Amino acid sequence: MGPILRGEPQRFTDAEAAAEAIVERLGTDIRVALPLGLGKPVTLLNALTRLACDNPDMRLTIFTALTLEVPRPQGLRRRFLEPASDRLFGAYPEILYARLRREGILPENIRVQEFFLMAGRLLGNRYAQEHYVPANYTHALDILVGKRPNLLLQLMAGSAGAPNLSCNTDISADLLRLRAKGEMDFLLAGERNKALPVLHGDAPIVPDEVAIWLDPPEPFELFSLPKMPVSRADHAISLHVAGLIPDGGTLQIGIGELGDAVAHAMTLRQAGKTRTIQAACPFPVGAEGWTEPFETGLYGVTEMLVDGMLRLLEAGIVKREVDGAAIHAGFFLECRDFYQRLRDLPPEQRHKIHMKPVSFTNALYGDEEAKRAARRGARFVNAGMKATVLGAVISDAVEDGQVVSGVGGQFNFVDQAFALEGGRSIITLNATRTSGGKTESNIVWDFPHCTIPWHMRDIIITEYGVADLRGKTDAASISAMIGIADSRFQEQLADKAKGAGKLPDSYRVPERHRRNTPEVLAEWLDPFSDALPAFPFGTDFDDTERFLLPVLSELKNMSATWTGKLTLLRDALICRPHPCEKEALDRMGFGPDVDGGLSKWALRGALRRFGERMTRTEA
């Protein structure tokens, strides 16, 4: 095949016709570069996948990451999520290859490889686990180039006359740059979605870059990530983080409830409300402990533009500009409110958000001198799943190697923190995890693999404080990590270290660290509960659903053991009804005329147990 010629784009309103035009241009061996997350043009992608399903002689190879799927849980979680699915996740169309992969019926002529998975969604899926490609976000481009894609599919904003990459400049912008230099040759097919905002930076592209333009009459609703409740532990972690951010510095934060909590804690600091809370903290805090408001403001450089970062821009905390931008970001994926606010931003504010490739946001290569000058006082905040007492961090896979998500850009930002003068990497994690009715420590002696090696240990934070590990000896690092571990596990960690010759036999857990318990955490934060809400930036869950979330969480943990199940059934019989019990049972489809069996009784027990505990707490 000769060069893939470009020019005036072919315009379509019908996805099947657009897919057939792609095959007519490229033939039956199609190698697709498909953006991660929100950037997938699902209507066009599904039409192309259907063609491949119907034509066994056609070969469709897809290289991508973060395939978005609406959860399809079973049991009580299904009763909770299904009635509210479109409201919570958006009426997002099912991606055909994802369904075929989930059901184990992906045809042999279709191959899907991903370098980042939707967190936890593909544990146990043999195809996804076998075809996962581990890669730092900045290395994914090189891997993709080696696969010689002849098609780039992209969801776009704007119009055929003014196309805009919008949500995903992350790798696409670099692919187009390589094509312009003559180092790659591929066809770009775009699908317009009017819900995407037109953004600046490297998002605008010239019309002749696009060969196929699909403008469907009914654009699909964007995938929405519902706001989940911020726990007491997450609020504590975020208050520790907020005290480590220097005014005039550079910030990167991640997605989810922890990202929301960090942004909220920084708005509290801006309002002068963190001094009193931090003064009451019974746990070790960082050496800085900044509580004063931001005057110069921060510059945001992040692979992912999250709601928390947008909130900080709107609050005037992120305002330090670099080349006309207060935020440089590689992609975004968030809740529906975020999309609406991004579209509605006043032009002067939206102009301060520049979308860039991750080769810019996640690395110092290229114009390194300018990047170093801009990224002063950098704090890169990322979440981990577990950490060893020696400072290695586990963020991407479980013990047997099953991938939970992927390394993504986490290693990139840790690497930047060490390369930049005054830069610091901050890894956050909850001190414990409860699953199957069992609570275990997230700070462990060892683990079969890691995401961040121990020689790159820096700052690690749990709800119980800050461990500054950079440049410390192994003994000092182990002692600091034990100091932020849950007290139920400190002695066994210390014994392991002593047995390995890493701590002296005379070591004892300092008295000031022996109160690392959920009860002491509650004593610290509960008096400030008005300033630390479960949903600091709102949520799509209604009042009854918000009430049910912690109840269902407790129900899941207790149902994992026979003792827990019997306790729930007992509480359903002897505890007083909660005032919201009827509304909660109705919302779960357990009205008075529905039998529901043991599930209904277990839920009633969890509701009453939760109510009794809340009554005791208020007393």
CSV table of C-alpha atoms in Angstrom, one decimal, residues 42 54 72 107 120 124 134 142 161 192 194 222 229 257 284 308 345 408 450 507 557 579:
chain,number,residue,atom,x,y,z
A,42,VAL,CA,-17.7,4.6,20.2
A,54,ASP,CA,-19.0,-10.1,9.8
A,72,ARG,CA,-22.6,-4.8,35.7
A,107,PRO,CA,-13.3,-13.3,17.2
A,120,GLY,CA,-10.3,-3.6,39.0
A,124,GLY,CA,-10.0,-12.6,36.2
A,134,PRO,CA,3.0,-2.9,30.8
A,142,ASP,CA,7.1,4.2,21.2
A,161,GLY,CA,-13.8,22.8,9.4
A,192,ARG,CA,-17.8,14.6,16.6
A,194,LYS,CA,-21.1,18.2,20.8
A,222,LEU,CA,-20.2,11.0,27.6
A,229,PRO,CA,-17.9,9.4,49.3
A,257,GLU,CA,-12.3,10.7,46.0
A,284,PRO,CA,3.2,13.2,62.8
A,308,GLY,CA,-10.1,18.8,41.8
A,345,LEU,CA,-16.1,28.3,31.7
A,408,GLY,CA,0.2,4.8,33.8
A,450,CYS,CA,6.4,-3.2,42.7
A,507,TYR,CA,13.8,-0.9,68.7
A,557,ASN,CA,-17.7,-7.0,54.6
A,579,PRO,CA,-35.9,6.1,60.4
